[in-house]
PDB file of C-alpha atoms and ligand atoms in Angstrom:
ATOM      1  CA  UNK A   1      47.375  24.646 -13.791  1.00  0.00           C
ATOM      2  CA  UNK A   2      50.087  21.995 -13.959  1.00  0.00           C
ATOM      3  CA  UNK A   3      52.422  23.779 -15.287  1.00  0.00           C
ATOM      4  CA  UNK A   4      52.073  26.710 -12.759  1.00  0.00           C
ATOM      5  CA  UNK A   5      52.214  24.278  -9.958  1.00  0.00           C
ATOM      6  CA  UNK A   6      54.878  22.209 -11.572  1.00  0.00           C
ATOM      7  CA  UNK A   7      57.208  25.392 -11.802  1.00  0.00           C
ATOM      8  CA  UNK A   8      56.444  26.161  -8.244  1.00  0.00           C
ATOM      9  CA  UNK A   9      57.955  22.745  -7.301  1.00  0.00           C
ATOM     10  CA  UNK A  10      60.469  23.393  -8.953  1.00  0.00           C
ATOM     11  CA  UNK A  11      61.338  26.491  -7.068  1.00  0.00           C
ATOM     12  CA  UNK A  12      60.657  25.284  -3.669  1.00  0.00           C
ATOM     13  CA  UNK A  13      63.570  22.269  -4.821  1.00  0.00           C
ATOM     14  CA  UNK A  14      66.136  25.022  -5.996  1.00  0.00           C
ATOM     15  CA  UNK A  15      65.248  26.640  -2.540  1.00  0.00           C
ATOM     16  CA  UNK A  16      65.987  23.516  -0.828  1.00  0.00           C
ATOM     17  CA  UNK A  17      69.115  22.831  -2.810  1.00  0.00           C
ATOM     18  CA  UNK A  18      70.530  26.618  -1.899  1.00  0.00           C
ATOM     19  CA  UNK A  19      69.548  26.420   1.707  1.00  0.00           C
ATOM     20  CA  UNK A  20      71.196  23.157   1.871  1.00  0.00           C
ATOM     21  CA  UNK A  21      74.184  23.925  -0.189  1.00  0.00           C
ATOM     22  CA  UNK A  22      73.568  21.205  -2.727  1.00  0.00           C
ATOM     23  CA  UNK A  23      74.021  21.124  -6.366  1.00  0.00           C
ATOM     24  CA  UNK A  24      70.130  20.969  -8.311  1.00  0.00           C
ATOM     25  CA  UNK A  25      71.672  18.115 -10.318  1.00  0.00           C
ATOM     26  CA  UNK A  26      71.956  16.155  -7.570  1.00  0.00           C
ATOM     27  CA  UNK A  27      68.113  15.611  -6.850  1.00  0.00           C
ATOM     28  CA  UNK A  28      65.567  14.294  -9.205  1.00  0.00           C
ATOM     29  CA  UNK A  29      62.449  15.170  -8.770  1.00  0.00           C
ATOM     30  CA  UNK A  30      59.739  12.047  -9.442  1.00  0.00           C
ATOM     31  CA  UNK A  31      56.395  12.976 -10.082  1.00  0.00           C
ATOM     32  CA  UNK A  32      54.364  10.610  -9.163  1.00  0.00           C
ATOM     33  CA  UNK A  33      50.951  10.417 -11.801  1.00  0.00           C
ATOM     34  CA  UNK A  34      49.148   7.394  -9.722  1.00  0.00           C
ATOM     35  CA  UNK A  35      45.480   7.950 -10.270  1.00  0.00           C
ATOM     36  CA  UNK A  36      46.432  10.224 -13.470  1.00  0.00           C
ATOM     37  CA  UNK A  37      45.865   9.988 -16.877  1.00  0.00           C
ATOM     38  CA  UNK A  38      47.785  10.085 -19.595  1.00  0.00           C
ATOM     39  CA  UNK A  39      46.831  13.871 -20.933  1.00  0.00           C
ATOM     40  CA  UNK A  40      48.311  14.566 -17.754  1.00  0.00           C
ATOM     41  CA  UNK A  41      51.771  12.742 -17.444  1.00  0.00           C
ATOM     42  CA  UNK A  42      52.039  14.400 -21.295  1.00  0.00           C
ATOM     43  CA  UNK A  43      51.598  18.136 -20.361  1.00  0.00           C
ATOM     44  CA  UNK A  44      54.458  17.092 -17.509  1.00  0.00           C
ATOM     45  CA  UNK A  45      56.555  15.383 -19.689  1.00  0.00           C
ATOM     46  CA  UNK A  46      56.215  18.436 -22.079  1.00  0.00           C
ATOM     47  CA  UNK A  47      58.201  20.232 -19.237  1.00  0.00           C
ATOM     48  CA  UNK A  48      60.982  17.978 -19.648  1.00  0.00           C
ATOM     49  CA  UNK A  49      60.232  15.946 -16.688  1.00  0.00           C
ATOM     50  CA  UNK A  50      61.203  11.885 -17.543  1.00  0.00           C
ATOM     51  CA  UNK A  51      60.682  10.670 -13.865  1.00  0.00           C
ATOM     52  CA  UNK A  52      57.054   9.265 -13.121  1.00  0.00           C
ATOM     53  CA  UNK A  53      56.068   6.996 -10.419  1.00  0.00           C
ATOM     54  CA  UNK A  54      53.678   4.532  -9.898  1.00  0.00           C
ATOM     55  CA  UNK A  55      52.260   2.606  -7.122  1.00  0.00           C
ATOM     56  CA  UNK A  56      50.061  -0.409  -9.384  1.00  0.00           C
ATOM     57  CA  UNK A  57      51.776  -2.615 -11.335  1.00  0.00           C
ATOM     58  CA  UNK A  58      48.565  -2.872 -13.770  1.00  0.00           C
ATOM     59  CA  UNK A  59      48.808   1.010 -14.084  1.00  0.00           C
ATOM     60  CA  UNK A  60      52.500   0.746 -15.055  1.00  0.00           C
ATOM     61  CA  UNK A  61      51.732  -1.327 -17.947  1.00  0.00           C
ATOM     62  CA  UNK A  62      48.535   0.854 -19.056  1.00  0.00           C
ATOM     63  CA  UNK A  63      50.680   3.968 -19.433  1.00  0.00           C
ATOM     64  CA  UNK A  64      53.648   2.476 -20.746  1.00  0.00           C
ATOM     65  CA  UNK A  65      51.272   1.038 -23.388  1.00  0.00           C
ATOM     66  CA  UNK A  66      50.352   4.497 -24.091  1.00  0.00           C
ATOM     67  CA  UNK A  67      53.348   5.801 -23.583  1.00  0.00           C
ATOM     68  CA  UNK A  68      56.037   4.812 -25.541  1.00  0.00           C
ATOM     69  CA  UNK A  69      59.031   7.579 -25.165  1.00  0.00           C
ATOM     70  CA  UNK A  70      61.917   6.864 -23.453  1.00  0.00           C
ATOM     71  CA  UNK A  71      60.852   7.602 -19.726  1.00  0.00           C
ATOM     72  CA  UNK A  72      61.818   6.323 -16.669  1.00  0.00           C
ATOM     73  CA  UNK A  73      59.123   4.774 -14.770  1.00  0.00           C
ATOM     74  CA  UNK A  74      59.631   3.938 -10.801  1.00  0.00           C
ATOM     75  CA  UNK A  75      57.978   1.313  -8.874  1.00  0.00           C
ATOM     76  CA  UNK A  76      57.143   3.295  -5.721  1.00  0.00           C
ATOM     77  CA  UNK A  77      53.985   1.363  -4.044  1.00  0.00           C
ATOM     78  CA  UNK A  78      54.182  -2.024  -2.341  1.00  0.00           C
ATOM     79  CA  UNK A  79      54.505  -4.810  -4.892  1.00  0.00           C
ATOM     80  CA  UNK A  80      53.169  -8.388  -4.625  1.00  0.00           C
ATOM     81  CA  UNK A  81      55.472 -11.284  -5.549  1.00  0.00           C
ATOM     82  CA  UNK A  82      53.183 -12.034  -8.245  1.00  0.00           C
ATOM     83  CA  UNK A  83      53.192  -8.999  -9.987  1.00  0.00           C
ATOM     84  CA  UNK A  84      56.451  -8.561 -10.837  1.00  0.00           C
ATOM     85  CA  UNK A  85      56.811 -10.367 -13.976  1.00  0.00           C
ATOM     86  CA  UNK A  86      54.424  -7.860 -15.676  1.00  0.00           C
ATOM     87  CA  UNK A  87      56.588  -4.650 -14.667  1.00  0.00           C
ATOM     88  CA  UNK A  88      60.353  -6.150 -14.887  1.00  0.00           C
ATOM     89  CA  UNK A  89      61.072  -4.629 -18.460  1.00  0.00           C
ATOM     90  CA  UNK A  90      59.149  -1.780 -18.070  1.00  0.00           C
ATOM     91  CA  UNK A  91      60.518  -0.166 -14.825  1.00  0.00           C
ATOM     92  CA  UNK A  92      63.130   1.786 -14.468  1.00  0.00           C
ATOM     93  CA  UNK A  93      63.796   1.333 -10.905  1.00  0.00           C
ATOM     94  CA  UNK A  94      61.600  -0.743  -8.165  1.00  0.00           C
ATOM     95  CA  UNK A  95      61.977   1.658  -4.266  1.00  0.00           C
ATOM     96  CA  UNK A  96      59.540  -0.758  -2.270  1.00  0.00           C
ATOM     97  CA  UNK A  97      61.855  -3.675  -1.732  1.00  0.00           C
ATOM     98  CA  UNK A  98      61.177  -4.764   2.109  1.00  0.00           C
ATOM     99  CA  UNK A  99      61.412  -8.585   1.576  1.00  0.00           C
ATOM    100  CA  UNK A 100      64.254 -11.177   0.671  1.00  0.00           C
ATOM    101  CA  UNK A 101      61.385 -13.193  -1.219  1.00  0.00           C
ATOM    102  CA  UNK A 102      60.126 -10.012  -3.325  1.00  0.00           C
ATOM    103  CA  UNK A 103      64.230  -9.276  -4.496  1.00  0.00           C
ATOM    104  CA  UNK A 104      64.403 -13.139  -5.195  1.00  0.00           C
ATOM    105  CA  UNK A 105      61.179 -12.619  -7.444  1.00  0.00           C
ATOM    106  CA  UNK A 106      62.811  -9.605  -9.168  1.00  0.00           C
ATOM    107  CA  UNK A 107      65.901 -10.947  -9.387  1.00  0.00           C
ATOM    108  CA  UNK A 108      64.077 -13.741 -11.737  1.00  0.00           C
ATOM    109  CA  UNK A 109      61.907 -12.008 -13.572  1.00  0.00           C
ATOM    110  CA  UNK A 110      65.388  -9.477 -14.557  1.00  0.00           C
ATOM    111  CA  UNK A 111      67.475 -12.314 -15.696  1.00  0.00           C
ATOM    112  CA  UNK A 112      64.279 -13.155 -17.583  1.00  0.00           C
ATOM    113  CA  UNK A 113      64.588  -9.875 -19.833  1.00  0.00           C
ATOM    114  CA  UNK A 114      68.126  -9.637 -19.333  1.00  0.00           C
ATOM    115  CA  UNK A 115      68.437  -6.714 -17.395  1.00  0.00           C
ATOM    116  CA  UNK A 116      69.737  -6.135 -13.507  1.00  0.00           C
ATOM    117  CA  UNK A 117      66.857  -3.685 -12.175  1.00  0.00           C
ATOM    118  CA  UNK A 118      68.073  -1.115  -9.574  1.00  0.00           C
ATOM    119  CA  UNK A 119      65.920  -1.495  -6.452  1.00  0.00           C
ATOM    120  CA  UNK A 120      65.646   0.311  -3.199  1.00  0.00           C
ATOM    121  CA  UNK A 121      65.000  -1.295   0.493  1.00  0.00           C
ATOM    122  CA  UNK A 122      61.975   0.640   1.480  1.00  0.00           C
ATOM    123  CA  UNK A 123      62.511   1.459   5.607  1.00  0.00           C
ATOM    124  CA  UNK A 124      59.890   2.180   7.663  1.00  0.00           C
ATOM    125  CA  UNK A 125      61.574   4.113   9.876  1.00  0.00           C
ATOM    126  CA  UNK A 126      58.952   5.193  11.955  1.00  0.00           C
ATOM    127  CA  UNK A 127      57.686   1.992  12.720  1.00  0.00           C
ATOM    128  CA  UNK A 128      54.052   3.357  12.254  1.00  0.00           C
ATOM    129  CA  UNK A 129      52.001  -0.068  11.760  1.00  0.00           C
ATOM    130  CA  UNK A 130      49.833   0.930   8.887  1.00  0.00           C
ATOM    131  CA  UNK A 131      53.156   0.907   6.722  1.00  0.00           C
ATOM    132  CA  UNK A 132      55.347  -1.492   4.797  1.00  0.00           C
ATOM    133  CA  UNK A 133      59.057  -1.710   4.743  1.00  0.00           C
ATOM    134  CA  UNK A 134      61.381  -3.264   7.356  1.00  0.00           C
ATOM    135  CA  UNK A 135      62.598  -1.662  10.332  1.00  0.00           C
ATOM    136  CA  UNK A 136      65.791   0.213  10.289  1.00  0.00           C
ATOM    137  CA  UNK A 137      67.009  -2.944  12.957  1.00  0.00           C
ATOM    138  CA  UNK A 138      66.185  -5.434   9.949  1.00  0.00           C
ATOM    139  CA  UNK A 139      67.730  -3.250   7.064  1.00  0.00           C
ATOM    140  CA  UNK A 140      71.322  -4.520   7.327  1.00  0.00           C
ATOM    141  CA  UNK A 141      70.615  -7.960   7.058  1.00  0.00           C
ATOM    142  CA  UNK A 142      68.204  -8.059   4.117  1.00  0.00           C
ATOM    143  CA  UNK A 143      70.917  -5.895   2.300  1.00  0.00           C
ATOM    144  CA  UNK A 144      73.782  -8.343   3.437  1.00  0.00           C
ATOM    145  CA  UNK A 145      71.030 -11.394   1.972  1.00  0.00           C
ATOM    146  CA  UNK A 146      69.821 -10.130  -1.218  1.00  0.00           C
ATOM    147  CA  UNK A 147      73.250  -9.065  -2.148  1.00  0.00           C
ATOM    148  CA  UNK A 148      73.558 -12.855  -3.592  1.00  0.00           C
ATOM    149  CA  UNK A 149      71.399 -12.159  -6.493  1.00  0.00           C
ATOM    150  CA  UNK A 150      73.072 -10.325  -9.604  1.00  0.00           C
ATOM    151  CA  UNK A 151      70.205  -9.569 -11.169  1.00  0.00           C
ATOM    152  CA  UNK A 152      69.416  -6.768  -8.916  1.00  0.00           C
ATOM    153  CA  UNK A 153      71.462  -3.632  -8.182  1.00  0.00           C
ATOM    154  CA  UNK A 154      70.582  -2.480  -4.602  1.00  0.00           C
ATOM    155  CA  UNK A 155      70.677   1.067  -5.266  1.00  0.00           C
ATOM    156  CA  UNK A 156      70.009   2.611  -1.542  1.00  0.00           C
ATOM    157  CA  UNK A 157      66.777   3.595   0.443  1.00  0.00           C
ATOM    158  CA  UNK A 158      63.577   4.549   0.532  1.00  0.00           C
ATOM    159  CA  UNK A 159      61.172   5.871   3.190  1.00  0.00           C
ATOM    160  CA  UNK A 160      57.244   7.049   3.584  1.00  0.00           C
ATOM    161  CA  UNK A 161      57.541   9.465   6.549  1.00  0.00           C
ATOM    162  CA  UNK A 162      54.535   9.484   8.137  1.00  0.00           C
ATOM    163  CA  UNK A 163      51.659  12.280   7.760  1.00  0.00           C
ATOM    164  CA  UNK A 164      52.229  15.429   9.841  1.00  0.00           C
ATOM    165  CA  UNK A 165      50.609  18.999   9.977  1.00  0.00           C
ATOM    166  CA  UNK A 166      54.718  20.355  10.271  1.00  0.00           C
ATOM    167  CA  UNK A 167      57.128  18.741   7.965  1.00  0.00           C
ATOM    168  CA  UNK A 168      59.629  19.729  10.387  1.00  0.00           C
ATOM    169  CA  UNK A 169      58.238  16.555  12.440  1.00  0.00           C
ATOM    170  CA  UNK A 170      59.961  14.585   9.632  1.00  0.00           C
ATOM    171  CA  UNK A 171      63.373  15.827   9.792  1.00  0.00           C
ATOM    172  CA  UNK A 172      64.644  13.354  12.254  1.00  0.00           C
ATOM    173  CA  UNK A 173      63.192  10.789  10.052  1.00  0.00           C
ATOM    174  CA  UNK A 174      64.740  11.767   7.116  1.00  0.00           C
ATOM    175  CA  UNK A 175      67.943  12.235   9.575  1.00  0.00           C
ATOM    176  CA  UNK A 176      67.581   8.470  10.930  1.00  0.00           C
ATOM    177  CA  UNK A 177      67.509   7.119   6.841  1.00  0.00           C
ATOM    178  CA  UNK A 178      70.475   8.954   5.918  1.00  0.00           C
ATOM    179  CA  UNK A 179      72.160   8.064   8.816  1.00  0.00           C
ATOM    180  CA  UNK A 180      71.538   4.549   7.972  1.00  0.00           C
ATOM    181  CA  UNK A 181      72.304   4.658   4.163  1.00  0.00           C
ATOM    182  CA  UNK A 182      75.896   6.198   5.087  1.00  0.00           C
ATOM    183  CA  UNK A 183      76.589   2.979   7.909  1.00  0.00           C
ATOM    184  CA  UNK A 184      75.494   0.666   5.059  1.00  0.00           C
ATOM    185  CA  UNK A 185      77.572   2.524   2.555  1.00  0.00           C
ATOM    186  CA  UNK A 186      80.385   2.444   4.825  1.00  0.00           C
ATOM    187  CA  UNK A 187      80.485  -1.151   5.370  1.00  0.00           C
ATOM    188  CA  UNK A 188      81.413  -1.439   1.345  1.00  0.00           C
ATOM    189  CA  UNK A 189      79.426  -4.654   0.977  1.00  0.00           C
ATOM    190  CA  UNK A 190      80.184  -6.749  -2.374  1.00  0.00           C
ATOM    191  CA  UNK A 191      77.385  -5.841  -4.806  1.00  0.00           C
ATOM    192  CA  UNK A 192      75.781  -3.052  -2.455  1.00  0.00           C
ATOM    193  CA  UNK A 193      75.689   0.481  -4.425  1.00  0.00           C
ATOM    194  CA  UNK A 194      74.422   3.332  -1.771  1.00  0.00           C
ATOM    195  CA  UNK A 195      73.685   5.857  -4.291  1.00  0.00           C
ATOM    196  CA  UNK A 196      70.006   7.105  -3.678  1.00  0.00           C
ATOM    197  CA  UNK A 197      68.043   8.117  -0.863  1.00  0.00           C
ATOM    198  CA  UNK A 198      64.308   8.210  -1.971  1.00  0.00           C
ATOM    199  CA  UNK A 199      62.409  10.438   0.753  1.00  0.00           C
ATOM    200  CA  UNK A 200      60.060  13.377   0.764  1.00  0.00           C
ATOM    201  CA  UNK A 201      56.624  13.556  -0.415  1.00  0.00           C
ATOM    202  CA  UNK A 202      54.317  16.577  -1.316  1.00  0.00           C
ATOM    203  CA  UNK A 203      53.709  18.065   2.318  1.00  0.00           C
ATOM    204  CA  UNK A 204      57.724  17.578   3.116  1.00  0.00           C
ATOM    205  CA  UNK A 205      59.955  17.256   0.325  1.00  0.00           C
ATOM    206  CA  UNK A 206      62.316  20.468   0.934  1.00  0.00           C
ATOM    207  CA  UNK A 207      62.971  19.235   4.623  1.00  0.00           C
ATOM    208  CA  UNK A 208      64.124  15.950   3.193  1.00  0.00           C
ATOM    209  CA  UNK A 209      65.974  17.515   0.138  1.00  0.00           C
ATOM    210  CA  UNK A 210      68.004  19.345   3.018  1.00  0.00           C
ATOM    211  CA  UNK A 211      68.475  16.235   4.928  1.00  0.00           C
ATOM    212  CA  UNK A 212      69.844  14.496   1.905  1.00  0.00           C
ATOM    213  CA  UNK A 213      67.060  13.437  -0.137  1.00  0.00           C
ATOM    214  CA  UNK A 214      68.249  12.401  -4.347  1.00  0.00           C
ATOM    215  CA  UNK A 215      64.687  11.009  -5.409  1.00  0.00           C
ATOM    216  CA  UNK A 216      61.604  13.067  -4.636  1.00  0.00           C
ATOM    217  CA  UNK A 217      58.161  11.660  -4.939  1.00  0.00           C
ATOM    218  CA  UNK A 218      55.471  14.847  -5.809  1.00  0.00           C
ATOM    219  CA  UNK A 219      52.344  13.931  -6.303  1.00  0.00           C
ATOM    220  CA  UNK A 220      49.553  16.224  -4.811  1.00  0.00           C
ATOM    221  CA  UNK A 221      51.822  19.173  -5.464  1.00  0.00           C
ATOM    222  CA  UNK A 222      52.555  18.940  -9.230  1.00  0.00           C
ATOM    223  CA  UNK A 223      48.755  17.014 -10.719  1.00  0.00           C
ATOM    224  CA  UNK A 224      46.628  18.437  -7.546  1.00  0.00           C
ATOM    225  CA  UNK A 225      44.405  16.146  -4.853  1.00  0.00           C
ATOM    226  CA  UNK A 226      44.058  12.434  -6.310  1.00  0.00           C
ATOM    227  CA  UNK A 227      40.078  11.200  -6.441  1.00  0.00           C
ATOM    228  CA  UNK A 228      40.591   7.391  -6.020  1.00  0.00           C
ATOM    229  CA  UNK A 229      36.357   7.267  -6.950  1.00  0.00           C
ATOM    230  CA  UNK A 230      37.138   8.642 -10.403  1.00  0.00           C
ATOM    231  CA  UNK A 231      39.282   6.073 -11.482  1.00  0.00           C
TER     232      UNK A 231
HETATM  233  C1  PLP B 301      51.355   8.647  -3.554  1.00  0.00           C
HETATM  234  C2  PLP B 301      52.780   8.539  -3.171  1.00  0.00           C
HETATM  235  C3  PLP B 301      53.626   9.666  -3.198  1.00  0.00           C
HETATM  236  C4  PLP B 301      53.175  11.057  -3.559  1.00  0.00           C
HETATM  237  O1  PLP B 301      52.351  11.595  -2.556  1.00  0.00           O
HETATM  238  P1  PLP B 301      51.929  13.126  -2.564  1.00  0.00           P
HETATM  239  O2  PLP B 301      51.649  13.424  -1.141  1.00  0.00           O
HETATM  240  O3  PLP B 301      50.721  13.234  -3.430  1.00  0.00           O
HETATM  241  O4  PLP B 301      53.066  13.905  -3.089  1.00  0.00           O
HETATM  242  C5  PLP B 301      54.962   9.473  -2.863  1.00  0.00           C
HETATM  243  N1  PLP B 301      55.437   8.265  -2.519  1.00  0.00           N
HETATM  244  C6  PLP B 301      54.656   7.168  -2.471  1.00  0.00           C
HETATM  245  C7  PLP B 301      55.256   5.870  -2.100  1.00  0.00           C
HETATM  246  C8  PLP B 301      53.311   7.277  -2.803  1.00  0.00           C
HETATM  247  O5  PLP B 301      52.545   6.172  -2.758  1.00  0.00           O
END
C-alpha cells in the first residue's frame, strides 16, 4: 500500500514540477512518519526516500535510536525551549522557528555538538489563531535578530496553510510566503541564506510546488490517515 501511494506522490510532484516548469531536483519531498512506526519509515526508506519529518522531539530520538542510517530527519512541529537539547545532533534541519528565544536555545545547544543547524522561520501567514509562527509583519525583524547567532543557519521559510476543501484556497498563501522569502532574500542580510521554502501538505502540495514550494511535508498521502489513539 505504501509503496503504491508513495509512487503516486511522486507523480502528482513530477506533474507539479512540469506544469510549473521546474526542474524535479529542485523539490524534496519530506515524508512526514509522525505517529508511524518504524516498519513503516523502512519500507519508505527502501524507496530511496532520506527525508522524514517529525513533529515530537521524544519521537525524534525513538526512531533515530532505531534508526541508525544516514537520514535526514526535520524538525517540523512546534518545539519547546526545553526540548531542544535532546534533538540538536540528531536533526537535520529545525522549520518551526517563530521565536528569538527558541533560535537562542538552538543556537546553544549547536555550539554544544559543534554543528550550525539550518532552521526555518515558520510564518503563519494566515493569521488563523489556532497556529504558531509569527506573522508575515514580524518575520523581518526576527530574521534581522537571530542573525547574531552563528550557530544557526537561517535557511528560509516555512508555512502550515490552513485546512481547505480546495487547495486552490491556498495559492495566495503560498503566493504571500514566497513573496516574502524573495523581499528577505533581496535585502542580502549578513548570515541570512534564503534557500528553502517549506510549504504544502497532503491535501495541497502540487499548488504550492507550483507556487515555489522546495520542501514538501506528505504525510496522510504517502503512510495513510494517522490514529493518534493507537500510539
Ligand atoms: C502532520 C504535518 C504534516 C503532514 O500532514 P499531512 O496532511 O498528513 O500530509 C506537514 N507539516 C506539518 C508541520 C505537520 O505537522
Amino acid at each position: 500500500m505504501i509503496a503504491k501511494q508513495l509512487a503516486q506522490v511522486q507523480e502528482k510532484i513530477c506533474g507539479a514540477c512540469e506544469r510549473s516548469g521546474r526542474s524535479r531536483s529542485e523539490v524534496t519531498l519530506i515524508a512526514v512518519s509522525k505517529t508511524k512506526p518504524v516498519t513503516m519509515i523502512r519500507e519508505v526508506m527502501a524507496h530511496g526516500i532520506q527525508d522524514f519529518g517529525e513533529n515530537k522531539a521524544q519521537e525524534i530520538v525513538d526512531k533515530t535510536s532505531q534508526i541508525t542510517e544516514p537520514l535526514r530527519w526535520h524538525m517540523i512541529g512546534h518545539l519547546q525551549r526545553n526540548k531542544v537539547k535532546y534533538i540538536a545532533d540528531r536533526v537535520f534541519m529545525i522549520h518551526s522557528v517563530d521565536s528569538l528565544r527558541l533560535a537562542k536555545e538552538i543556537d546553544k545547544e549547536a555550539a554544544k555538538c559543534s554543528r550550525v543547524i539550518p532552521i526555518l522561520i515558520e510564518v503563519n501567514v494566515a493569521g488563523e489563531e489556532s497556529k504558531f509562527g509569527v506573522s508575515v509583519e514580524e518575520t523581518l525583524p526576527l530574521i534581522q535578530s537571530a542573525a547574531q547567532f552563528p550557530n544557526i543557519r537561517i535557511s528560509g521559510l516555512m508555512t502550515i496553510a490552513p485546512f481547505v476543501e480546495n487547495p486552490e484556497e491556498n495559492r495566495r498563501i503560498f503566493r504571500t510566503l514566497r513573496k516574502l522569502y524573495i523581499d528577505i532574500k533581496t535585502k542580502n542580510i549578513d548570515n541570512v541564506y534564503m534557500e528553502y521554502l517549506s510549504m504544502g501538505m497532503t491535501n495541497d502540495y502540487e499548488v504550492a510546488i507550483e507556487e515555489g514550494a522546495s520542501f514538501v511535508r506528505v504525510g496522510t498521502g504517502i503512510f495513510g490517515e494517522r490514529n493518534y489513539n493507537a500510539v
